[in-house]
N, C-alpha and C. Protein backbone atom coordinates (compact mmCIF):
# COMPACT_ATOMS: atom_id res chain seq x y z
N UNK A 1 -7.16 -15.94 9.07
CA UNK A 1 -6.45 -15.23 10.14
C UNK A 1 -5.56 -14.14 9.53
N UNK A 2 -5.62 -13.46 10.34
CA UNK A 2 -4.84 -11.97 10.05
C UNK A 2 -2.70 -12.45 9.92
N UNK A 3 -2.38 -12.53 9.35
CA UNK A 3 -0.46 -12.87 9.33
C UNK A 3 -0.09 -11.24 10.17
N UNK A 4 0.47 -11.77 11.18
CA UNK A 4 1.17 -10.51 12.11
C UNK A 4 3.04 -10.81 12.14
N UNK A 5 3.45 -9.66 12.25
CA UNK A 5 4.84 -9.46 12.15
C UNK A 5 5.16 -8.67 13.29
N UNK A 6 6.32 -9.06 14.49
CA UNK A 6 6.66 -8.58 15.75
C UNK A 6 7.82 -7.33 14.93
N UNK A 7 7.37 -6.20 15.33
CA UNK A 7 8.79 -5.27 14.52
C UNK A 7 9.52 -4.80 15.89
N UNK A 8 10.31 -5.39 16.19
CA UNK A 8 11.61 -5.08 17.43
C UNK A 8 12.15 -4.02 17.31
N UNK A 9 12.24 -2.83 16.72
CA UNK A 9 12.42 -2.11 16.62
C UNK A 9 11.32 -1.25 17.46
N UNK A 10 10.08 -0.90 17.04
CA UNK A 10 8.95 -0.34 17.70
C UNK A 10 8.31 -1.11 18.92
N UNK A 11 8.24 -2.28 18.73
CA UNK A 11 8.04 -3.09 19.68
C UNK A 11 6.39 -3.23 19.86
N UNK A 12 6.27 -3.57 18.65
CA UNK A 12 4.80 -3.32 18.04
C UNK A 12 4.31 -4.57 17.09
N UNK A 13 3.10 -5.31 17.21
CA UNK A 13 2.76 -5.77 16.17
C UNK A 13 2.90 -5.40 15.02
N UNK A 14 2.59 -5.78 13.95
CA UNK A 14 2.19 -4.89 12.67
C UNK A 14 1.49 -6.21 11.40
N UNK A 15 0.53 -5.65 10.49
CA UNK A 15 -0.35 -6.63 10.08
C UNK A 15 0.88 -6.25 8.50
N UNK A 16 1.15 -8.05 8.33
CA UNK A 16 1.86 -8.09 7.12
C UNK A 16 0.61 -7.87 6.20
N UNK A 17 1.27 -7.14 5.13
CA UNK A 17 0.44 -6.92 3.82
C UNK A 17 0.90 -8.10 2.39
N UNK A 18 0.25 -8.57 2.12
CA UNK A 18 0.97 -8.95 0.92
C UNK A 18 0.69 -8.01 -0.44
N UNK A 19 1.81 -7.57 -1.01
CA UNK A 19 1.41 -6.53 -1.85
C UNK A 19 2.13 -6.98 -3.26
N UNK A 20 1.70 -6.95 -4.43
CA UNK A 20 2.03 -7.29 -5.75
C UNK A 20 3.66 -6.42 -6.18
């Protein structure tokens, strides 16, 4: 499954990245 993050600010999903 895709990890999603609510950003309250935009009021928008957004797809967490995991990044090194």
């Amino acid at each position: 499954s895709i990890p999603l993050k609510f950003d309250e600010e935009q009021g928008a999903w957004l797809l967490e990245r995991e990044l090194p």
